[in-house]
Short mmCIF file of C-alpha atoms and ligand atoms in Angstrom, two decimals:
data_model
loop_
_atom_site.label_atom_id
_atom_site.label_comp_id
_atom_site.label_asym_id
_atom_site.label_seq_id
_atom_site.Cartn_x
_atom_site.Cartn_y
_atom_site.Cartn_z
CA UNK W 1 51.06 -56.89 41.02
CA UNK W 2 54.55 -55.41 40.72
CA UNK W 3 53.66 -53.42 37.57
CA UNK W 4 50.58 -51.89 39.19
CA UNK W 5 50.91 -48.34 40.32
CA UNK W 6 48.38 -47.43 42.95
CA UNK W 7 47.70 -44.53 45.20
CA UNK W 8 48.57 -45.51 48.77
CA UNK W 9 46.90 -42.87 50.96
CA UNK W 10 44.22 -43.56 53.56
CA UNK W 11 41.17 -42.77 51.46
CA UNK W 12 39.77 -45.61 49.37
CA UNK W 13 39.82 -44.44 45.76
CA UNK W 14 38.11 -46.81 43.37
CA UNK W 15 39.08 -46.37 39.72
CA UNK W 16 36.24 -47.48 37.47
CA UNK W 17 37.22 -48.22 33.89
CA UNK W 18 36.54 -50.55 30.97
CA UNK W 19 35.87 -50.25 27.27
CA UNK W 20 33.40 -47.74 25.86
CA UNK W 21 29.80 -48.90 26.50
CA UNK W 22 30.94 -51.72 28.78
CA UNK W 23 28.75 -50.43 31.62
CA UNK W 24 30.93 -48.01 33.62
CA UNK W 25 28.23 -45.36 33.99
CA UNK W 26 25.71 -47.97 35.11
CA UNK W 27 28.09 -49.12 37.86
CA UNK W 28 28.97 -45.48 38.66
CA UNK W 29 25.30 -44.67 39.09
CA UNK W 30 24.93 -47.55 41.50
CA UNK W 31 27.91 -46.31 43.53
CA UNK W 32 26.28 -42.87 43.72
CA UNK W 33 23.15 -44.53 45.05
CA UNK W 34 25.35 -46.03 47.77
CA UNK W 35 26.32 -42.48 48.75
CA UNK W 36 29.75 -42.53 47.12
CA UNK W 37 30.98 -39.46 45.23
CA UNK W 38 31.71 -40.44 41.63
CA UNK W 39 34.18 -38.18 39.84
CA UNK W 40 33.62 -38.46 36.10
CA UNK W 41 36.42 -37.91 33.55
CA UNK W 42 33.93 -37.70 30.66
CA UNK W 43 32.11 -34.86 32.41
CA UNK W 44 35.35 -32.94 32.92
CA UNK W 45 36.35 -33.45 29.27
CA UNK W 46 32.88 -32.29 28.23
CA UNK W 47 33.17 -29.18 30.44
CA UNK W 48 36.60 -28.41 28.98
CA UNK W 49 34.93 -28.09 25.58
CA UNK W 50 32.16 -25.73 26.68
CA UNK W 51 31.69 -22.53 24.65
CA UNK W 52 34.46 -19.98 25.15
CA UNK W 53 36.98 -22.17 26.99
CA UNK W 54 40.65 -22.18 25.93
CA UNK W 55 40.35 -25.79 24.70
CA UNK W 56 37.30 -24.89 22.60
CA UNK W 57 39.16 -21.95 21.11
CA UNK W 58 42.10 -24.23 20.26
CA UNK W 59 39.75 -26.73 18.60
CA UNK W 60 38.04 -23.99 16.58
CA UNK W 61 41.41 -22.62 15.53
CA UNK W 62 42.54 -26.04 14.34
CA UNK W 63 39.40 -27.23 12.54
CA UNK W 64 37.47 -24.04 11.80
CA UNK W 65 33.82 -23.93 10.78
CA UNK W 66 33.70 -27.72 10.26
CA UNK W 67 33.33 -28.11 14.02
CA UNK W 68 31.28 -24.99 14.76
CA UNK W 69 27.75 -25.70 15.86
CA UNK W 70 25.05 -24.21 13.67
CA UNK W 71 22.64 -24.05 16.58
CA UNK W 72 24.76 -22.57 19.37
CA UNK W 73 28.02 -20.76 20.08
CA UNK W 74 29.65 -24.05 20.96
CA UNK W 75 31.19 -26.98 19.14
CA UNK W 76 29.50 -29.53 16.93
CA UNK W 77 30.71 -32.43 19.04
CA UNK W 78 29.58 -35.06 16.55
CA UNK W 79 31.66 -33.38 13.81
CA UNK W 80 34.65 -33.22 16.15
CA UNK W 81 34.17 -36.89 17.06
CA UNK W 82 34.13 -37.90 13.45
CA UNK W 83 37.41 -36.02 12.78
CA UNK W 84 39.29 -37.48 15.72
CA UNK W 85 38.02 -41.04 15.40
CA UNK W 86 39.01 -41.05 11.73
CA UNK W 87 42.54 -39.85 12.34
CA UNK W 88 44.70 -41.11 15.23
CA UNK W 89 47.01 -38.09 14.98
CA UNK W 90 44.11 -35.72 15.48
CA UNK W 91 42.82 -37.82 18.36
CA UNK W 92 46.24 -37.62 19.99
CA UNK W 93 46.23 -33.86 19.52
CA UNK W 94 42.78 -33.46 21.09
CA UNK W 95 43.71 -35.77 23.96
CA UNK W 96 46.85 -33.72 24.60
CA UNK W 97 44.62 -30.66 25.01
CA UNK W 98 42.11 -32.35 27.27
CA UNK W 99 44.05 -34.73 29.49
CA UNK W 100 45.92 -32.10 31.55
CA UNK W 101 42.60 -30.31 32.17
CA UNK W 102 40.89 -33.51 33.21
CA UNK W 103 43.77 -34.32 35.53
CA UNK W 104 43.51 -30.85 37.08
CA UNK W 105 39.79 -31.32 37.68
CA UNK W 106 40.43 -34.65 39.41
CA UNK W 107 42.96 -33.00 41.70
CA UNK W 108 40.44 -30.26 42.56
CA UNK W 109 37.57 -32.67 43.15
CA UNK W 110 39.68 -35.04 45.22
CA UNK W 111 40.50 -32.07 47.46
CA UNK W 112 36.78 -31.32 47.80
CA UNK W 113 36.04 -34.91 48.84
CA UNK W 114 39.13 -35.41 50.96
CA UNK W 115 37.14 -36.12 54.14
CA UNK W 116 35.16 -39.03 52.66
CA UNK W 117 36.29 -42.58 53.28
CA UNK W 118 35.55 -43.75 49.71
CA UNK W 119 35.42 -41.99 46.35
CA UNK W 120 35.14 -43.41 42.84
CA UNK W 121 36.97 -42.11 39.78
CA UNK W 122 35.23 -43.04 36.54
CA UNK W 123 37.87 -42.86 33.81
CA UNK W 124 37.42 -44.53 30.41
CA UNK W 125 41.12 -44.08 29.48
CA UNK W 126 42.42 -44.79 32.99
CA UNK W 127 45.31 -47.05 32.00
CA UNK W 128 45.94 -45.34 28.66
CA UNK W 129 46.58 -42.06 30.51
CA UNK W 130 48.36 -43.48 33.56
CA UNK W 131 45.67 -42.30 35.97
CA UNK W 132 45.74 -45.57 37.92
CA UNK W 133 48.24 -43.70 40.09
CA UNK W 134 45.27 -41.69 41.47
CA UNK W 135 43.44 -44.86 42.54
CA UNK W 136 43.97 -47.24 45.40
CA UNK W 137 42.27 -50.00 43.37
CA UNK W 138 40.95 -50.39 39.84
CA UNK W 139 37.79 -52.13 38.72
CA UNK W 140 37.34 -53.00 35.06
CA UNK W 141 33.78 -53.41 33.80
CA UNK W 142 33.56 -56.12 31.19
CA UNK W 143 31.08 -57.42 28.62
CA UNK W 144 31.65 -59.44 25.43
CA UNK W 145 32.95 -57.62 22.33
CA UNK W 146 29.65 -58.31 20.53
CA UNK W 147 27.62 -56.88 23.40
CA UNK W 148 29.92 -53.88 23.61
CA UNK W 149 29.51 -53.11 19.89
CA UNK W 150 25.76 -53.54 20.02
CA UNK W 151 25.29 -51.45 23.16
CA UNK W 152 27.45 -48.68 21.72
CA UNK W 153 25.56 -48.66 18.40
CA UNK W 154 22.24 -48.49 20.21
CA UNK W 155 23.22 -45.89 22.81
CA UNK W 156 25.09 -43.50 20.51
CA UNK W 157 23.19 -44.28 17.30
CA UNK W 158 26.36 -45.12 15.42
CA UNK W 159 27.05 -47.24 12.36
CA UNK W 160 28.99 -50.47 12.85
CA UNK W 161 32.12 -48.82 11.41
CA UNK W 162 31.82 -45.79 13.70
CA UNK W 163 31.36 -48.05 16.73
CA UNK W 164 34.40 -50.11 15.77
CA UNK W 165 36.52 -46.98 15.32
CA UNK W 166 35.65 -45.86 18.83
CA UNK W 167 36.40 -49.30 20.29
CA UNK W 168 39.74 -49.47 18.43
CA UNK W 169 40.73 -46.08 19.87
CA UNK W 170 41.06 -47.67 23.32
CA UNK W 171 43.29 -50.43 24.64
CA UNK W 172 41.83 -53.94 24.22
CA UNK W 173 39.75 -54.93 27.23
CA UNK W 174 41.97 -57.97 27.87
CA UNK W 175 44.92 -55.68 28.49
CA UNK W 176 42.88 -53.64 30.97
CA UNK W 177 41.74 -56.81 32.73
CA UNK W 178 45.35 -57.89 33.20
CA UNK W 179 46.07 -54.63 35.03
CA UNK W 180 42.85 -54.55 37.06
CA UNK W 181 42.36 -55.49 40.69
CA UNK W 182 38.75 -56.58 40.09
CA UNK W 183 36.65 -57.36 37.03
CA UNK W 184 32.94 -56.52 37.08
CA UNK W 185 31.00 -58.93 34.89
CA UNK W 186 28.38 -57.11 32.81
CA UNK W 187 27.51 -59.87 30.37
CA UNK W 188 24.18 -60.68 31.97
CA UNK W 189 20.99 -58.68 32.37
CA UNK W 190 21.31 -55.03 33.46
CA UNK W 191 22.60 -54.72 37.03
CA UNK W 192 23.27 -58.43 37.39
CA UNK W 193 26.61 -57.31 38.84
CA UNK W 194 24.94 -55.72 41.88
CA UNK W 195 25.91 -58.41 44.38
CA UNK W 196 29.46 -58.54 43.04
CA UNK W 197 29.81 -54.77 43.43
CA UNK W 198 28.27 -54.82 46.91
CA UNK W 199 30.77 -57.46 47.92
CA UNK W 200 33.71 -55.47 46.51
CA UNK W 201 32.45 -52.41 48.35
CA UNK W 202 31.65 -53.90 51.69
CA UNK W 203 33.96 -56.93 51.80
CA UNK W 204 36.86 -55.87 49.58
CA UNK W 205 39.51 -58.46 48.70
CA UNK W 206 42.93 -57.77 50.22
CA UNK W 207 45.20 -56.32 47.54
CA UNK W 208 48.86 -57.36 47.43
P1 ADP G 301 29.88 -46.86 29.61
O1 ADP G 301 29.64 -45.86 30.69
O2 ADP G 301 30.93 -47.89 29.95
O3 ADP G 301 30.15 -46.24 28.27
P2 ADP G 301 27.04 -47.48 29.96
O4 ADP G 301 26.90 -47.78 31.41
O5 ADP G 301 26.56 -46.17 29.45
O6 ADP G 301 28.55 -47.74 29.46
O7 ADP G 301 26.34 -48.67 29.17
C1 ADP G 301 26.32 -48.65 27.75
C2 ADP G 301 24.91 -48.89 27.25
O8 ADP G 301 24.59 -50.24 27.47
C3 ADP G 301 23.86 -48.04 27.95
O9 ADP G 301 22.87 -47.69 27.02
C4 ADP G 301 23.30 -49.02 29.00
O10 ADP G 301 21.96 -48.71 29.32
C5 ADP G 301 23.43 -50.35 28.31
N1 ADP G 301 23.71 -51.46 29.22
C6 ADP G 301 24.55 -51.46 30.28
N2 ADP G 301 24.57 -52.66 30.87
C7 ADP G 301 23.75 -53.46 30.14
C8 ADP G 301 23.34 -54.84 30.25
N3 ADP G 301 23.81 -55.65 31.21
N4 ADP G 301 22.49 -55.31 29.33
C9 ADP G 301 22.01 -54.51 28.35
N5 ADP G 301 22.33 -53.21 28.18
C10 ADP G 301 23.20 -52.68 29.08
#
């Protein structure tokens, strides 16, 4: 546990992470149904790239018409995705634009929810970006690599190569598991983790 940086305030702040398409949103949705505010990094990154924002202007300046939507004033997010997942340097550049904005949004939202006893922070790149320091505990959602690939291909309508690029852009799940406080098993049927999550919520293990 010595390497684990955690937030040590009074509020319980559950960091929810795991590989892409491992089942984070499904677990997040369940937490919302339990009345817990779920702060969503993907939503904040999506908002940062809305039409007319500084980050959108920076993206348009860098990539030009290739990433301009033909249908709206905004970005062609699929075109942007294909640039950054094909080139790690470009992904790093985009992440450097977005991560400070996402972090700012978390700080704002945590202020808004400061009176609640529990909040959840759903952050795909939680360890990659060092945001475990915002969380009092971290849960990693896990399924097998084959399930992950297949669920990603089906949900996002990607080719096998595109799915693998997106999976490779994140830390391996095993590394995340090593740093987690709890691992949510999502290898079974949908929501088969419900009793495990209830137990973590209502009878949490004592962390070191
Ligand atoms: P994440 O938020 O981690 O990217 P999601 O919760 O969106 O992942 O799940 C990825 C996809 O897999 C979604 O389409 C979801 O409906 C599906 N899914 C999640 N859990 C299961 C499961 N246990 N069995 C089959 N499909 C699942």
